[in-house]
PDB file of C-alpha atoms in Angstrom:
ATOM      1  CA  LYS A   1      14.728  19.482  55.117  1.00 93.00           C
ATOM      2  CA  VAL A   2      11.879  17.780  53.342  1.00 95.00           C
ATOM      3  CA  LEU A   3      12.168  14.211  52.027  1.00 95.00           C
ATOM      4  CA  VAL A   4      10.078  13.453  48.953  1.00 96.00           C
ATOM      5  CA  TYR A   5      10.023   9.885  47.655  1.00 96.00           C
ATOM      6  CA  ASP A   6       8.054   7.530  45.448  1.00 95.00           C
ATOM      7  CA  ALA A   7       6.430   4.317  46.701  1.00 92.00           C
ATOM      8  CA  PHE A   8       9.341   2.101  45.643  1.00 90.00           C
ATOM      9  CA  CYS A   9      11.933   4.233  47.437  1.00 90.00           C
ATOM     10  CA  ARG A  10       9.721   4.445  50.517  1.00 91.00           C
ATOM     11  CA  ASP A  11       9.965   0.659  50.653  1.00 87.00           C
ATOM     12  CA  VAL A  12      13.747   0.888  50.264  1.00 84.00           C
ATOM     13  CA  ILE A  13      14.296   3.230  53.209  1.00 87.00           C
ATOM     14  CA  SER A  14      11.480   2.281  55.595  1.00 85.00           C
ATOM     15  CA  PRO A  15      13.207  -0.867  56.980  1.00 82.00           C
ATOM     16  CA  LEU A  16      16.453   1.079  57.433  1.00 81.00           C
ATOM     17  CA  ILE A  17      15.574   4.483  58.888  1.00 84.00           C
ATOM     18  CA  THR A  18      13.118   5.420  61.615  1.00 86.00           C
ATOM     19  CA  VAL A  19      11.272   8.732  61.755  1.00 89.00           C
ATOM     20  CA  GLY A  20      13.407   9.676  64.761  1.00 91.00           C
ATOM     21  CA  ARG A  21      16.564   9.022  62.747  1.00 89.00           C
ATOM     22  CA  LEU A  22      15.230  11.197  59.925  1.00 89.00           C
ATOM     23  CA  ARG A  23      14.633  14.007  62.416  1.00 92.00           C
ATOM     24  CA  GLU A  24      18.161  13.615  63.816  1.00 92.00           C
ATOM     25  CA  ASN A  25      19.395  14.228  60.268  1.00 89.00           C
ATOM     26  CA  GLY A  26      17.304  17.370  59.834  1.00 90.00           C
ATOM     27  CA  VAL A  27      14.347  15.900  57.935  1.00 91.00           C
ATOM     28  CA  THR A  28      11.174  17.410  59.367  1.00 90.00           C
ATOM     29  CA  LEU A  29       8.698  16.191  56.731  1.00 92.00           C
ATOM     30  CA  HIS A  30       8.596  13.140  54.491  1.00 93.00           C
ATOM     31  CA  MET A  31       5.986  12.761  51.752  1.00 94.00           C
ATOM     32  CA  LEU A  32       5.186  10.734  48.673  1.00 96.00           C
ATOM     33  CA  ILE A  33       5.905  12.493  45.406  1.00 96.00           C
ATOM     34  CA  ASP A  34       2.378  11.830  44.120  1.00 94.00           C
ATOM     35  CA  ALA A  35       0.687  13.210  47.259  1.00 93.00           C
ATOM     36  CA  PRO A  36      -0.616  16.787  47.278  1.00 92.00           C
ATOM     37  CA  ARG A  37       2.025  19.057  48.827  1.00 92.00           C
ATOM     38  CA  GLU A  38       2.094  22.709  49.748  1.00 92.00           C
ATOM     39  CA  SER A  39       4.882  25.190  49.209  1.00 93.00           C
ATOM     40  CA  ILE A  40       7.522  25.373  51.943  1.00 92.00           C
ATOM     41  CA  PRO A  41       9.802  28.230  50.882  1.00 87.00           C
ATOM     42  CA  ASP A  42      13.349  28.528  52.220  1.00 91.00           C
ATOM     43  CA  VAL A  43      13.520  24.771  52.823  1.00 93.00           C
ATOM     44  CA  PRO A  44      15.627  22.349  50.762  1.00 95.00           C
ATOM     45  CA  ALA A  45      14.070  19.123  49.519  1.00 95.00           C
ATOM     46  CA  VAL A  46      15.756  15.772  49.129  1.00 95.00           C
ATOM     47  CA  TYR A  47      14.089  13.673  46.435  1.00 96.00           C
ATOM     48  CA  PHE A  48      14.576   9.903  46.431  1.00 95.00           C
ATOM     49  CA  MET A  49      12.842   8.240  43.502  1.00 95.00           C
ATOM     50  CA  GLN A  50      13.106   5.810  40.655  1.00 94.00           C
ATOM     51  CA  PRO A  51      14.306   7.283  37.365  1.00 94.00           C
ATOM     52  CA  THR A  52      10.987   7.302  35.497  1.00 95.00           C
ATOM     53  CA  GLN A  53       9.434   9.797  33.132  1.00 96.00           C
ATOM     54  CA  GLU A  54       6.521  10.265  35.535  1.00 97.00           C
ATOM     55  CA  ASN A  55       8.803  11.086  38.486  1.00 97.00           C
ATOM     56  CA  VAL A  56      10.828  13.530  36.403  1.00 96.00           C
ATOM     57  CA  ARG A  57       7.582  15.172  35.278  1.00 96.00           C
ATOM     58  CA  ARG A  58       6.378  15.476  38.881  1.00 96.00           C
ATOM     59  CA  PHE A  59       9.697  16.934  39.981  1.00 97.00           C
ATOM     60  CA  VAL A  60       9.539  19.548  37.223  1.00 96.00           C
ATOM     61  CA  GLN A  61       5.983  20.426  38.304  1.00 95.00           C
ATOM     62  CA  ASP A  62       7.266  20.925  41.869  1.00 95.00           C
ATOM     63  CA  CYS A  63       9.930  23.287  40.537  1.00 95.00           C
ATOM     64  CA  GLN A  64       7.359  25.160  38.490  1.00 94.00           C
ATOM     65  CA  LYS A  65       5.179  25.592  41.601  1.00 93.00           C
ATOM     66  CA  GLN A  66       8.286  26.691  43.552  1.00 93.00           C
ATOM     67  CA  LEU A  67       7.507  24.268  46.367  1.00 94.00           C
ATOM     68  CA  TYR A  68      11.029  24.246  47.820  1.00 95.00           C
ATOM     69  CA  ASP A  69      14.113  26.445  47.913  1.00 93.00           C
ATOM     70  CA  SER A  70      16.454  23.860  46.388  1.00 95.00           C
ATOM     71  CA  ALA A  71      16.432  20.182  45.496  1.00 95.00           C
ATOM     72  CA  TYR A  72      18.838  17.292  45.811  1.00 96.00           C
ATOM     73  CA  LEU A  73      17.816  14.556  43.375  1.00 96.00           C
ATOM     74  CA  ASN A  74      18.653  10.983  44.345  1.00 94.00           C
ATOM     75  CA  PHE A  75      17.663   8.302  41.857  1.00 94.00           C
ATOM     76  CA  SER A  76      17.506   4.659  42.940  1.00 90.00           C
ATOM     77  CA  ALA A  77      19.093   3.564  39.649  1.00 89.00           C
ATOM     78  CA  PRO A  78      21.114   5.248  36.903  1.00 90.00           C
ATOM     79  CA  LEU A  79      19.297   8.051  35.096  1.00 90.00           C
ATOM     80  CA  SER A  80      19.133   7.335  31.367  1.00 92.00           C
ATOM     81  CA  ARG A  81      20.393   9.857  28.858  1.00 94.00           C
ATOM     82  CA  GLU A  82      16.830  10.407  27.604  1.00 95.00           C
ATOM     83  CA  LEU A  83      15.517  11.185  31.086  1.00 94.00           C
ATOM     84  CA  MET A  84      18.488  13.443  31.838  1.00 94.00           C
ATOM     85  CA  ASP A  85      17.756  15.353  28.613  1.00 95.00           C
ATOM     86  CA  LEU A  86      14.060  15.569  29.520  1.00 95.00           C
ATOM     87  CA  LEU A  87      14.904  16.862  32.995  1.00 95.00           C
ATOM     88  CA  ALA A  88      17.364  19.459  31.686  1.00 95.00           C
ATOM     89  CA  ARG A  89      15.117  20.615  28.844  1.00 95.00           C
ATOM     90  CA  SER A  90      12.079  20.914  31.121  1.00 96.00           C
ATOM     91  CA  LEU A  91      13.971  22.873  33.785  1.00 96.00           C
ATOM     92  CA  VAL A  92      15.348  25.273  31.170  1.00 95.00           C
ATOM     93  CA  GLU A  93      11.841  25.825  29.763  1.00 95.00           C
ATOM     94  CA  ILE A  94      10.470  26.890  33.162  1.00 95.00           C
ATOM     95  CA  ASN A  95      13.653  28.757  34.161  1.00 94.00           C
ATOM     96  CA  ALA A  96      14.245  26.537  37.211  1.00 92.00           C
ATOM     97  CA  VAL A  97      17.720  25.113  36.581  1.00 93.00           C
ATOM     98  CA  ASN A  98      19.021  26.885  39.682  1.00 92.00           C
ATOM     99  CA  VAL A  99      16.669  24.861  41.924  1.00 93.00           C
ATOM    100  CA  VAL A 100      18.673  21.650  41.402  1.00 94.00           C
ATOM    101  CA  ALA A 101      21.613  21.596  43.791  1.00 93.00           C
ATOM    102  CA  LYS A 102      22.870  18.075  42.987  1.00 93.00           C
ATOM    103  CA  VAL A 103      21.875  14.902  41.140  1.00 91.00           C
ATOM    104  CA  PHE A 104      22.920  11.442  42.372  1.00 89.00           C
ATOM    105  CA  ASP A 105      22.518   7.890  41.076  1.00 84.00           C
ATOM    106  CA  GLN A 106      22.298   5.680  44.170  1.00 79.00           C
ATOM    107  CA  TYR A 107      22.106   2.124  42.727  1.00 75.00           C
ATOM    108  CA  LEU A 108      19.536   1.075  45.344  1.00 73.00           C
ATOM    109  CA  GLY A 109      17.141  -1.132  43.428  1.00 70.00           C
ATOM    110  CA  PHE A 110      16.654  -3.476  46.381  1.00 72.00           C
ATOM    111  CA  VAL A 111      15.060  -3.501  49.826  1.00 73.00           C
ATOM    112  CA  SER A 112      17.184  -4.381  52.880  1.00 74.00           C
ATOM    113  CA  LEU A 113      15.104  -6.429  55.289  1.00 74.00           C
ATOM    114  CA  GLU A 114      17.962  -7.190  57.692  1.00 73.00           C
ATOM    115  CA  PRO A 115      21.719  -6.518  57.747  1.00 73.00           C
ATOM    116  CA  ARG A 116      22.354  -9.658  55.650  1.00 77.00           C
ATOM    117  CA  LEU A 117      19.014 -10.110  53.915  1.00 72.00           C
ATOM    118  CA  PHE A 118      17.589  -8.156  50.998  1.00 71.00           C
ATOM    119  CA  THR A 119      14.928  -8.528  48.353  1.00 71.00           C
ATOM    120  CA  LEU A 120      14.796  -7.268  44.787  1.00 70.00           C
ATOM    121  CA  ASN A 121      11.074  -6.661  45.293  1.00 67.00           C
ATOM    122  CA  MET A 122      10.317  -8.703  42.191  1.00 68.00           C
ATOM    123  CA  ARG A 123       7.286 -10.947  42.249  1.00 70.00           C
ATOM    124  CA  ASP A 124       8.126 -14.691  42.296  1.00 71.00           C
ATOM    125  CA  SER A 125      11.858 -13.984  41.912  1.00 68.00           C
ATOM    126  CA  PHE A 126      12.912 -16.672  44.408  1.00 70.00           C
ATOM    127  CA  ALA A 127      10.912 -19.325  42.581  1.00 71.00           C
ATOM    128  CA  ARG A 128      12.332 -18.273  39.202  1.00 71.00           C
ATOM    129  CA  TYR A 129      15.959 -18.141  40.379  1.00 72.00           C
ATOM    130  CA  SER A 130      15.804 -21.320  42.475  1.00 75.00           C
ATOM    131  CA  GLN A 131      14.648 -23.768  39.844  1.00 76.00           C
ATOM    132  CA  PRO A 132      17.060 -26.720  39.615  1.00 78.00           C
ATOM    133  CA  ARG A 133      17.446 -26.389  35.841  1.00 79.00           C
ATOM    134  CA  VAL A 134      17.535 -22.622  35.460  1.00 78.00           C
ATOM    135  CA  ASP A 135      20.192 -21.387  33.041  1.00 79.00           C
ATOM    136  CA  ASN A 136      22.109 -18.107  33.100  1.00 79.00           C
ATOM    137  CA  ALA A 137      20.142 -16.643  30.197  1.00 79.00           C
ATOM    138  CA  THR A 138      16.867 -17.106  32.089  1.00 73.00           C
ATOM    139  CA  VAL A 139      18.298 -15.517  35.249  1.00 69.00           C
ATOM    140  CA  GLU A 140      19.648 -12.533  33.313  1.00 72.00           C
ATOM    141  CA  GLY A 141      16.322 -12.178  31.479  1.00 69.00           C
ATOM    142  CA  CYS A 142      14.509 -11.866  34.817  1.00 65.00           C
ATOM    143  CA  MET A 143      16.705  -8.990  35.912  1.00 62.00           C
TER     144      MET A 143
END
């Protein structure tokens, strides 16, 4: 298997999984989605990325280039209706619908640093949430 991820999702999995652990689970290559990649036919790819228009566009380009045999899409947050429509429409246009084996929403918009410690990877979030007089509306606005 090939693991393809964006920079955010690399940060999500890097504290949790070692390269040896990836290999134990059948992943022989792991690459950033925006890095140049060559075709590896007959190999499935597992994509782990944020649900953005740019990532969907890059995935569709990979399908058009026939880089991998099949693809398992894992998004770190729910895929919006607009992006799902864009993905479906684009795959139909290039006749690559059969490449997608499964699509998952993982709800992993955080980075685990330790078993009981995580970060939202948001700049200055601790300072904003820890103010003595912060109200709920401010906290929700930061999310």
